[in-house]
């Protein structure tokens, strides 16, 4: 299924506006606001039940903190089977990585600092585990207006285990208009501008800054 | 830069054959064998130094266990700056996830079981950390002919911390001809066919199998 062929296109309004030009002229477009994920999934499934070709739009990869799960869960409640195809995309971790250099060529973890759906205690446990086992760490949803505590808590946990001079890359609007990035260090990261459209990548013990790029050495012998 | 415009295209022969039709007719093509990563990076940088437009091809995302890091490292040794653009792609974790359903909508870790460049003790420490903190776990390079011990050791470590009935998805050749997948459980996973072109996704405590698909529940209330 392609977006160009869809009878119905559903998604958060910011994402809809990015693909406006390829939506069929007579397609039904249902944009919505952040936080109404279940509502949007139910509309998608109801339209599919009516025989429509429905596209649900996510940013990045729909399977990484995206709508893929909720659509499958809602579709499974229907009496008749609904065919759901999930199209993978480039998630913020790897688009930010490409902008910064190559921080993720070794093992890494992806953690969201949003505690809307995950208890904060579990997020802390995951941060502790990741920081103590020398993973590169990617933080999604690091901060929003009025919600700064999770990031400063994550910062404290990471500093307990990770060298404060470890390179950290901060990318805003990865792959979109207005993209910005900075390479700094763990101890300095809270001095940078960080919001909900920011992805943070904390290197591991083998990560260096080479000519402005963040590179995790895999251990190849370059002299051969 | 597009592959179609490259003067020189370099990559492991399997990947070169997949893009043969879009390579410029008079382009220099240097394919190579697995294990000669440094050699290929040096050829790429040498050609770029001669003023050529060079494309280095990786599968999946070049920044995830790919060639991005080694190319940046080799390029940085040159006297004159070489412009390196890294184009992100769909890595095996997310392409396998899309095939299986939606196992990665919550926090996850990516671990390679290849100990060619990473000491096995470090890989074990990362497996322990990931399994004990309820991450979904993606295993890259799980097994090759004659190298079965890492996977059986990883299996033991995961079973210490994770419910044996946790869903596990096993995908071969994700997104390529001959793609295959199976959804099983942690305690049964070693009974499945697993090789170097296999990606394994172990769910977390919220992962269920819904109508054959592997879905990690994020905690949305579906009754609203």
GROMACS .gro file of C-alpha atoms in nm:
model
  448
    1UNK     CA    1   0.000   0.000   0.000
    2UNK     CA    2   0.123   0.346  -0.087
    3UNK     CA    3   0.011   0.676   0.063
    4UNK     CA    4  -0.075   0.791  -0.293
    5UNK     CA    5  -0.338   0.514  -0.318
    6UNK     CA    6  -0.502   0.554   0.022
    7UNK     CA    7  -0.875   0.629   0.054
    8UNK     CA    8  -0.817   0.747   0.409
    9UNK     CA    9  -0.503   0.905   0.557
   10UNK     CA   10  -0.482   0.942   0.933
   11UNK     CA   11  -0.214   1.099   1.148
   12UNK     CA   12  -0.100   1.369   1.382
   13UNK     CA   13  -0.147   1.699   1.197
   14UNK     CA   14   0.225   1.787   1.180
   15UNK     CA   15   0.298   1.464   0.991
   16UNK     CA   16  -0.004   1.504   0.760
   17UNK     CA   17   0.118   1.847   0.653
   18UNK     CA   18   0.457   1.699   0.557
   19UNK     CA   19   0.297   1.459   0.307
   20UNK     CA   20   0.007   1.676   0.187
   21UNK     CA   21   0.128   1.683  -0.174
   22UNK     CA   22   0.117   1.305  -0.225
   23UNK     CA   23  -0.228   1.242  -0.075
   24UNK     CA   24  -0.500   1.157  -0.330
   25UNK     CA   25  -0.727   1.459  -0.394
   26UNK     CA   26  -1.049   1.284  -0.293
   27UNK     CA   27  -0.900   1.102   0.006
   28UNK     CA   28  -1.050   1.148   0.351
   29UNK     CA   29  -0.790   1.306   0.577
   30UNK     CA   30  -0.827   1.271   0.951
   31UNK     CA   31  -0.558   1.456   1.134
   32UNK     CA   32  -0.558   1.464   1.509
   33UNK     CA   33  -0.381   1.601   1.808
   34UNK     CA   34  -0.104   1.441   2.012
   35UNK     CA   35  -0.242   1.220   2.287
   36UNK     CA   36  -0.542   1.081   2.096
   37UNK     CA   37  -0.364   0.767   1.975
   38UNK     CA   38  -0.641   0.520   2.064
   39UNK     CA   39  -0.904   0.740   1.895
   40UNK     CA   40  -0.700   0.757   1.575
   41UNK     CA   41  -0.638   0.380   1.574
   42UNK     CA   42  -1.011   0.317   1.616
   43UNK     CA   43  -1.097   0.548   1.324
   44UNK     CA   44  -0.839   0.368   1.109
   45UNK     CA   45  -0.978   0.025   1.194
   46UNK     CA   46  -1.341   0.135   1.147
   47UNK     CA   47  -1.263   0.270   0.799
   48UNK     CA   48  -1.072  -0.047   0.706
   49UNK     CA   49  -1.377  -0.245   0.819
   50UNK     CA   50  -1.581  -0.047   0.565
   51UNK     CA   51  -1.348  -0.174   0.291
   52UNK     CA   52  -1.136   0.139   0.265
   53UNK     CA   53  -0.760   0.143   0.211
   54UNK     CA   54  -0.633   0.329   0.515
   55UNK     CA   55  -0.286   0.472   0.578
   56UNK     CA   56  -0.185   0.568   0.931
   57UNK     CA   57   0.112   0.803   0.927
   58UNK     CA   58   0.384   0.806   1.193
   59UNK     CA   59   0.711   0.996   1.193
   60UNK     CA   60   1.036   0.798   1.188
   61UNK     CA   61   0.957   0.429   1.225
   62UNK     CA   62   0.597   0.342   1.324
   63UNK     CA   63   0.727   0.047   1.526
   64UNK     CA   64   0.953   0.257   1.752
   65UNK     CA   65   0.728   0.434   2.008
   66UNK     CA   66   0.487   0.471   1.714
   67UNK     CA   67   0.135   0.370   1.617
   68UNK     CA   68   0.209   0.015   1.495
   69UNK     CA   69   0.130  -0.155   1.825
   70UNK     CA   70  -0.191   0.025   1.905
   71UNK     CA   71  -0.327  -0.031   1.551
   72UNK     CA   72  -0.257  -0.406   1.577
   73UNK     CA   73  -0.420  -0.418   1.921
   74UNK     CA   74  -0.734  -0.236   1.808
   75UNK     CA   75  -0.756  -0.437   1.483
   76UNK     CA   76  -0.738  -0.763   1.680
   77UNK     CA   77  -1.059  -0.674   1.864
   78UNK     CA   78  -1.258  -0.689   1.539
   79UNK     CA   79  -1.464  -0.993   1.447
   80UNK     CA   80  -1.334  -1.009   1.091
   81UNK     CA   81  -0.961  -1.008   1.017
   82UNK     CA   82  -0.807  -0.679   0.907
   83UNK     CA   83  -0.485  -0.690   0.708
   84UNK     CA   84  -0.230  -0.456   0.866
   85UNK     CA   85   0.100  -0.393   0.687
   86UNK     CA   86   0.369  -0.213   0.883
   87UNK     CA   87   0.624  -0.022   0.676
   88UNK     CA   88   0.951   0.031   0.861
   89UNK     CA   89   1.123   0.367   0.844
   90UNK     CA   90   1.432   0.549   0.963
   91UNK     CA   91   1.391   0.602   1.335
   92UNK     CA   92   1.533   0.907   1.514
   93UNK     CA   93   1.817   0.701   1.664
   94UNK     CA   94   1.967   0.620   1.326
   95UNK     CA   95   1.885   0.950   1.155
   96UNK     CA   96   2.048   1.137   1.444
   97UNK     CA   97   2.341   0.895   1.435
   98UNK     CA   98   2.404   0.967   1.066
   99UNK     CA   99   2.405   1.341   1.134
  100UNK     CA  100   2.647   1.308   1.427
  101UNK     CA  101   2.887   1.061   1.262
  102UNK     CA  102   2.884   0.697   1.367
  103UNK     CA  103   2.811   0.667   1.740
  104UNK     CA  104   2.600   0.348   1.703
  105UNK     CA  105   2.834   0.103   1.532
  106UNK     CA  106   2.846  -0.098   1.854
  107UNK     CA  107   2.571  -0.218   2.094
  108UNK     CA  108   2.318   0.045   2.198
  109UNK     CA  109   1.994   0.101   2.390
  110UNK     CA  110   1.696   0.320   2.310
  111UNK     CA  111   1.510   0.465   2.609
  112UNK     CA  112   1.220   0.710   2.615
  113UNK     CA  113   1.217   0.950   2.909
  114UNK     CA  114   0.840   0.995   2.882
  115UNK     CA  115   0.669   0.843   3.185
  116UNK     CA  116   0.316   0.886   3.050
  117UNK     CA  117   0.289   0.511   2.979
  118UNK     CA  118   0.593   0.362   3.154
  119UNK     CA  119   0.643   0.393   3.532
  120UNK     CA  120   0.939   0.618   3.611
  121UNK     CA  121   1.095   0.350   3.836
  122UNK     CA  122   1.123   0.118   3.536
  123UNK     CA  123   1.283   0.391   3.325
  124UNK     CA  124   1.538   0.452   3.601
  125UNK     CA  125   1.617   0.082   3.623
  126UNK     CA  126   1.676   0.074   3.249
  127UNK     CA  127   1.900   0.382   3.262
  128UNK     CA  128   2.106   0.223   3.540
  129UNK     CA  129   2.141  -0.102   3.346
  130UNK     CA  130   2.236   0.073   3.022
  131UNK     CA  131   2.484   0.310   3.182
  132UNK     CA  132   2.654   0.038   3.385
  133UNK     CA  133   2.705  -0.198   3.090
  134UNK     CA  134   2.880   0.049   2.856
  135UNK     CA  135   2.608   0.074   2.592
  136UNK     CA  136   2.571   0.380   2.373
  137UNK     CA  137   2.243   0.531   2.493
  138UNK     CA  138   1.982   0.705   2.282
  139UNK     CA  139   1.724   0.913   2.469
  140UNK     CA  140   1.387   0.979   2.303
  141UNK     CA  141   1.138   1.236   2.437
  142UNK     CA  142   1.401   1.386   2.666
  143UNK     CA  143   1.213   1.692   2.777
  144UNK     CA  144   0.909   1.912   2.726
  145UNK     CA  145   0.801   2.244   2.868
  146UNK     CA  146   0.734   2.196   3.235
  147UNK     CA  147   0.881   1.845   3.242
  148UNK     CA  148   1.253   1.879   3.303
  149UNK     CA  149   1.298   1.643   3.596
  150UNK     CA  150   1.331   1.315   3.400
  151UNK     CA  151   1.628   1.446   3.202
  152UNK     CA  152   1.813   1.581   3.503
  153UNK     CA  153   1.752   1.252   3.685
  154UNK     CA  154   1.877   1.056   3.381
  155UNK     CA  155   2.182   1.282   3.374
  156UNK     CA  156   2.260   1.199   3.739
  157UNK     CA  157   2.223   0.825   3.680
  158UNK     CA  158   2.448   0.831   3.375
  159UNK     CA  159   2.715   1.036   3.554
  160UNK     CA  160   2.733   0.768   3.826
  161UNK     CA  161   2.858   0.514   3.572
  162UNK     CA  162   2.990   0.699   3.267
  163UNK     CA  163   3.301   0.913   3.225
  164UNK     CA  164   3.180   1.278   3.230
  165UNK     CA  165   3.394   1.358   2.925
  166UNK     CA  166   3.215   1.097   2.712
  167UNK     CA  167   3.094   1.254   2.386
  168UNK     CA  168   2.723   1.333   2.365
  169UNK     CA  169   2.540   1.434   2.049
  170UNK     CA  170   2.223   1.638   2.059
  171UNK     CA  171   2.011   1.656   1.744
  172UNK     CA  172   1.696   1.864   1.696
  173UNK     CA  173   1.450   1.792   1.414
  174UNK     CA  174   1.663   1.511   1.266
  175UNK     CA  175   1.602   1.492   0.891
  176UNK     CA  176   1.350   1.778   0.893
  177UNK     CA  177   1.357   2.147   0.806
  178UNK     CA  178   1.545   2.333   1.076
  179UNK     CA  179   1.769   2.040   1.166
  180UNK     CA  180   2.037   2.135   1.420
  181UNK     CA  181   2.301   1.941   1.605
  182UNK     CA  182   2.578   1.985   1.855
  183UNK     CA  183   2.847   1.750   1.986
  184UNK     CA  184   2.930   1.806   2.351
  185UNK     CA  185   3.023   1.598   2.656
  186UNK     CA  186   2.810   1.420   2.915
  187UNK     CA  187   2.888   1.667   3.193
  188UNK     CA  188   2.795   1.960   2.969
  189UNK     CA  189   2.481   1.824   2.802
  190UNK     CA  190   2.227   2.002   3.023
  191UNK     CA  191   2.364   2.337   2.904
  192UNK     CA  192   2.233   2.265   2.553
  193UNK     CA  193   1.887   2.336   2.413
  194UNK     CA  194   1.680   2.019   2.454
  195UNK     CA  195   1.308   1.973   2.386
  196UNK     CA  196   1.060   1.708   2.268
  197UNK     CA  197   1.191   1.713   1.908
  198UNK     CA  198   1.544   1.645   2.031
  199UNK     CA  199   1.725   1.311   2.025
  200UNK     CA  200   2.026   1.263   2.252
  201UNK     CA  201   2.300   1.008   2.186
  202UNK     CA  202   2.545   0.934   2.467
  203UNK     CA  203   2.852   0.748   2.345
  204UNK     CA  204   3.014   0.447   2.509
  205UNK     CA  205   3.370   0.417   2.641
  206UNK     CA  206   3.505   0.375   2.286
  207UNK     CA  207   3.336   0.686   2.144
  208UNK     CA  208   3.563   0.970   2.031
  209UNK     CA  209   3.519   1.302   1.855
  210UNK     CA  210   3.711   1.294   1.528
  211UNK     CA  211   3.714   1.620   1.329
  212UNK     CA  212   3.382   1.723   1.481
  213UNK     CA  213   3.213   1.386   1.424
  214UNK     CA  214   3.113   1.144   1.697
  215UNK     CA  215   3.261   0.801   1.619
  216UNK     CA  216   3.248   0.484   1.827
  217UNK     CA  217   3.561   0.282   1.751
  218UNK     CA  218   3.479  -0.081   1.684
  219UNK     CA  219   3.834  -0.193   1.728
  220UNK     CA  220   3.954  -0.233   1.369
  221UNK     CA  221   4.328  -0.211   1.320
  222UNK     CA  222   4.371   0.081   1.077
  223UNK     CA  223   4.740   0.015   1.018
  224UNK     CA  224   4.682  -0.304   0.817
  225UNK     CA  225   2.501   1.198  -0.338
  226UNK     CA  226   2.313   0.920  -0.510
  227UNK     CA  227   2.439   0.577  -0.608
  228UNK     CA  228   2.335   0.657  -0.968
  229UNK     CA  229   2.588   0.944  -0.980
  230UNK     CA  230   2.885   0.769  -0.820
  231UNK     CA  231   3.217   0.736  -1.005
  232UNK     CA  232   3.316   0.457  -0.769
  233UNK     CA  233   3.090   0.208  -0.586
  234UNK     CA  234   3.244  -0.006  -0.315
  235UNK     CA  235   3.088  -0.277  -0.104
  236UNK     CA  236   3.062  -0.639  -0.005
  237UNK     CA  237   2.977  -0.833  -0.321
  238UNK     CA  238   2.632  -0.948  -0.201
  239UNK     CA  239   2.521  -0.586  -0.156
  240UNK     CA  240   2.673  -0.473  -0.487
  241UNK     CA  241   2.472  -0.736  -0.673
  242UNK     CA  242   2.149  -0.605  -0.517
  243UNK     CA  243   2.205  -0.256  -0.665
  244UNK     CA  244   2.376  -0.351  -0.991
  245UNK     CA  245   2.099  -0.201  -1.207
  246UNK     CA  246   2.133   0.153  -1.073
  247UNK     CA  247   2.512   0.181  -1.092
  248UNK     CA  248   2.644   0.411  -1.369
  249UNK     CA  249   2.774   0.207  -1.663
  250UNK     CA  250   3.126   0.353  -1.655
  251UNK     CA  251   3.157   0.351  -1.276
  252UNK     CA  252   3.443   0.166  -1.111
  253UNK     CA  253   3.301  -0.113  -0.897
  254UNK     CA  254   3.512  -0.257  -0.617
  255UNK     CA  255   3.337  -0.541  -0.444
  256UNK     CA  256   3.510  -0.726  -0.170
  257UNK     CA  257   3.476  -1.008   0.074
  258UNK     CA  258   3.349  -1.000   0.429
  259UNK     CA  259   3.625  -0.921   0.677
  260UNK     CA  260   3.815  -0.672   0.461
  261UNK     CA  261   3.644  -0.363   0.603
  262UNK     CA  262   3.960  -0.156   0.657
  263UNK     CA  263   4.083  -0.234   0.306
  264UNK     CA  264   3.753  -0.121   0.153
  265UNK     CA  265   3.747   0.199   0.360
  266UNK     CA  266   4.102   0.280   0.247
  267UNK     CA  267   4.013   0.229  -0.120
  268UNK     CA  268   3.709   0.457  -0.075
  269UNK     CA  269   3.913   0.733   0.087
  270UNK     CA  270   4.196   0.704  -0.169
  271UNK     CA  271   3.949   0.742  -0.457
  272UNK     CA  272   3.780   1.039  -0.287
  273UNK     CA  273   4.123   1.196  -0.252
  274UNK     CA  274   4.160   1.170  -0.629
  275UNK     CA  275   3.846   1.380  -0.666
  276UNK     CA  276   3.606   1.094  -0.736
  277UNK     CA  277   3.251   1.069  -0.603
  278UNK     CA  278   3.257   0.747  -0.405
  279UNK     CA  279   2.966   0.548  -0.263
  280UNK     CA  280   3.029   0.284   0.002
  281UNK     CA  281   2.737   0.043   0.024
  282UNK     CA  282   2.622  -0.122   0.348
  283UNK     CA  283   2.310  -0.327   0.409
  284UNK     CA  284   2.050  -0.193   0.650
  285UNK     CA  285   2.181   0.121   0.816
  286UNK     CA  286   2.554   0.194   0.764
  287UNK     CA  287   2.571   0.339   1.115
  288UNK     CA  288   2.452   0.021   1.290
  289UNK     CA  289   2.745  -0.226   1.292
  290UNK     CA  290   2.815  -0.088   0.943
  291UNK     CA  291   3.091   0.089   0.755
  292UNK     CA  292   3.015   0.448   0.867
  293UNK     CA  293   3.259   0.447   1.159
  294UNK     CA  294   3.554   0.293   0.982
  295UNK     CA  295   3.517   0.528   0.684
  296UNK     CA  296   3.514   0.834   0.913
  297UNK     CA  297   3.818   0.700   1.099
  298UNK     CA  298   4.017   0.635   0.783
  299UNK     CA  299   3.912   0.968   0.626
  300UNK     CA  300   4.028   1.157   0.936
  301UNK     CA  301   4.384   1.032   0.882
  302UNK     CA  302   4.409   1.226   0.554
  303UNK     CA  303   4.586   1.559   0.535
  304UNK     CA  304   4.308   1.727   0.336
  305UNK     CA  305   3.946   1.713   0.454
  306UNK     CA  306   3.719   1.460   0.287
  307UNK     CA  307   3.347   1.523   0.293
  308UNK     CA  308   3.166   1.212   0.418
  309UNK     CA  309   2.787   1.201   0.408
  310UNK     CA  310   2.618   0.917   0.594
  311UNK     CA  311   2.275   0.816   0.466
  312UNK     CA  312   2.069   0.640   0.730
  313UNK     CA  313   1.868   0.334   0.638
  314UNK     CA  314   1.629   0.080   0.783
  315UNK     CA  315   1.831  -0.137   1.016
  316UNK     CA  316   1.752  -0.506   1.071
  317UNK     CA  317   1.597  -0.434   1.413
  318UNK     CA  318   1.318  -0.222   1.269
  319UNK     CA  319   1.269  -0.416   0.946
  320UNK     CA  320   1.238  -0.737   1.149
  321UNK     CA  321   1.007  -0.560   1.393
  322UNK     CA  322   0.772  -0.455   1.111
  323UNK     CA  323   0.756  -0.813   0.985
  324UNK     CA  324   0.683  -0.954   1.332
  325UNK     CA  325   0.427  -0.691   1.439
  326UNK     CA  326   0.525  -0.424   1.689
  327UNK     CA  327   0.766  -0.565   1.949
  328UNK     CA  328   0.975  -0.244   1.974
  329UNK     CA  329   0.722   0.022   2.071
  330UNK     CA  330   0.886   0.041   2.413
  331UNK     CA  331   1.253   0.065   2.522
  332UNK     CA  332   1.490  -0.180   2.358
  333UNK     CA  333   1.856  -0.279   2.323
  334UNK     CA  334   2.051  -0.393   2.022
  335UNK     CA  335   2.336  -0.639   2.088
  336UNK     CA  336   2.562  -0.818   1.842
  337UNK     CA  337   2.671  -1.166   1.946
  338UNK     CA  338   2.982  -1.146   1.730
  339UNK     CA  339   3.291  -1.135   1.948
  340UNK     CA  340   3.533  -1.063   1.664
  341UNK     CA  341   3.573  -0.700   1.777
  342UNK     CA  342   3.405  -0.691   2.120
  343UNK     CA  343   3.532  -0.905   2.411
  344UNK     CA  344   3.281  -1.176   2.499
  345UNK     CA  345   3.284  -1.070   2.869
  346UNK     CA  346   3.148  -0.728   2.766
  347UNK     CA  347   2.876  -0.886   2.553
  348UNK     CA  348   2.773  -1.105   2.850
  349UNK     CA  349   2.760  -0.801   3.079
  350UNK     CA  350   2.535  -0.623   2.830
  351UNK     CA  351   2.307  -0.926   2.797
  352UNK     CA  352   2.277  -0.947   3.177
  353UNK     CA  353   2.197  -0.575   3.202
  354UNK     CA  354   1.941  -0.585   2.921
  355UNK     CA  355   1.767  -0.901   3.044
  356UNK     CA  356   1.747  -0.782   3.404
  357UNK     CA  357   1.595  -0.441   3.318
  358UNK     CA  358   1.302  -0.569   3.107
  359UNK     CA  359   1.415  -0.430   2.772
  360UNK     CA  360   1.308  -0.586   2.445
  361UNK     CA  361   1.632  -0.734   2.312
  362UNK     CA  362   1.741  -0.752   1.950
  363UNK     CA  363   2.026  -0.989   1.871
  364UNK     CA  364   2.237  -0.926   1.560
  365UNK     CA  365   2.485  -1.182   1.420
  366UNK     CA  366   2.341  -1.454   1.642
  367UNK     CA  367   2.517  -1.750   1.492
  368UNK     CA  368   2.730  -1.879   1.208
  369UNK     CA  369   2.851  -2.221   1.105
  370UNK     CA  370   3.086  -2.344   1.372
  371UNK     CA  371   3.006  -2.061   1.613
  372UNK     CA  372   2.704  -2.167   1.816
  373UNK     CA  373   2.831  -2.108   2.168
  374UNK     CA  374   2.753  -1.733   2.193
  375UNK     CA  375   2.385  -1.790   2.120
  376UNK     CA  376   2.344  -2.075   2.368
  377UNK     CA  377   2.524  -1.866   2.632
  378UNK     CA  378   2.298  -1.567   2.554
  379UNK     CA  379   1.999  -1.799   2.585
  380UNK     CA  380   2.109  -1.910   2.932
  381UNK     CA  381   2.163  -1.552   3.050
  382UNK     CA  382   1.823  -1.440   2.923
  383UNK     CA  383   1.647  -1.737   3.084
  384UNK     CA  384   1.791  -1.636   3.423
  385UNK     CA  385   1.594  -1.310   3.412
  386UNK     CA  386   1.314  -1.342   3.158
  387UNK     CA  387   0.995  -1.549   3.168
  388UNK     CA  388   1.058  -1.853   2.942
  389UNK     CA  389   0.718  -1.804   2.776
  390UNK     CA  390   0.809  -1.453   2.657
  391UNK     CA  391   0.744  -1.420   2.282
  392UNK     CA  392   1.049  -1.431   2.057
  393UNK     CA  393   1.050  -1.345   1.687
  394UNK     CA  394   1.307  -1.488   1.451
  395UNK     CA  395   1.344  -1.328   1.108
  396UNK     CA  396   1.571  -1.447   0.827
  397UNK     CA  397   1.666  -1.218   0.538
  398UNK     CA  398   1.445  -0.931   0.658
  399UNK     CA  399   1.325  -0.728   0.360
  400UNK     CA  400   1.511  -0.945   0.107
  401UNK     CA  401   1.420  -1.226  -0.129
  402UNK     CA  402   1.355  -1.541   0.070
  403UNK     CA  403   1.238  -1.356   0.382
  404UNK     CA  404   1.110  -1.593   0.652
  405UNK     CA  405   0.989  -1.545   1.004
  406UNK     CA  406   0.858  -1.738   1.299
  407UNK     CA  407   0.712  -1.630   1.633
  408UNK     CA  408   0.801  -1.862   1.918
  409UNK     CA  409   0.889  -1.837   2.289
  410UNK     CA  410   1.218  -1.779   2.468
  411UNK     CA  411   1.246  -2.136   2.595
  412UNK     CA  412   1.187  -2.274   2.245
  413UNK     CA  413   1.401  -2.038   2.039
  414UNK     CA  414   1.704  -2.265   2.000
  415UNK     CA  415   1.486  -2.516   1.817
  416UNK     CA  416   1.447  -2.269   1.527
  417UNK     CA  417   1.677  -2.222   1.228
  418UNK     CA  418   1.918  -1.940   1.313
  419UNK     CA  419   2.218  -1.820   1.112
  420UNK     CA  420   2.414  -1.503   1.035
  421UNK     CA  421   2.132  -1.350   0.824
  422UNK     CA  422   1.889  -1.396   1.112
  423UNK     CA  423   1.770  -1.124   1.349
  424UNK     CA  424   1.618  -1.229   1.682
  425UNK     CA  425   1.379  -1.010   1.880
  426UNK     CA  426   1.304  -1.111   2.241
  427UNK     CA  427   1.001  -0.930   2.381
  428UNK     CA  428   0.973  -0.765   2.721
  429UNK     CA  429   0.726  -0.847   3.000
  430UNK     CA  430   0.448  -0.659   2.816
  431UNK     CA  431   0.491  -0.841   2.484
  432UNK     CA  432   0.204  -1.063   2.371
  433UNK     CA  433   0.120  -1.262   2.062
  434UNK     CA  434  -0.201  -1.124   1.910
  435UNK     CA  435  -0.336  -1.315   1.609
  436UNK     CA  436   0.012  -1.434   1.519
  437UNK     CA  437   0.175  -1.092   1.556
  438UNK     CA  438   0.421  -0.999   1.831
  439UNK     CA  439   0.298  -0.682   2.002
  440UNK     CA  440   0.446  -0.504   2.302
  441UNK     CA  441   0.162  -0.332   2.487
  442UNK     CA  442   0.248   0.027   2.572
  443UNK     CA  443  -0.029   0.060   2.823
  444UNK     CA  444  -0.296   0.248   2.630
  445UNK     CA  445  -0.652   0.206   2.757
  446UNK     CA  446  -0.839   0.062   2.457
  447UNK     CA  447  -1.183   0.102   2.615
  448UNK     CA  448  -1.182   0.482   2.589
   0.00000   0.00000   0.00000
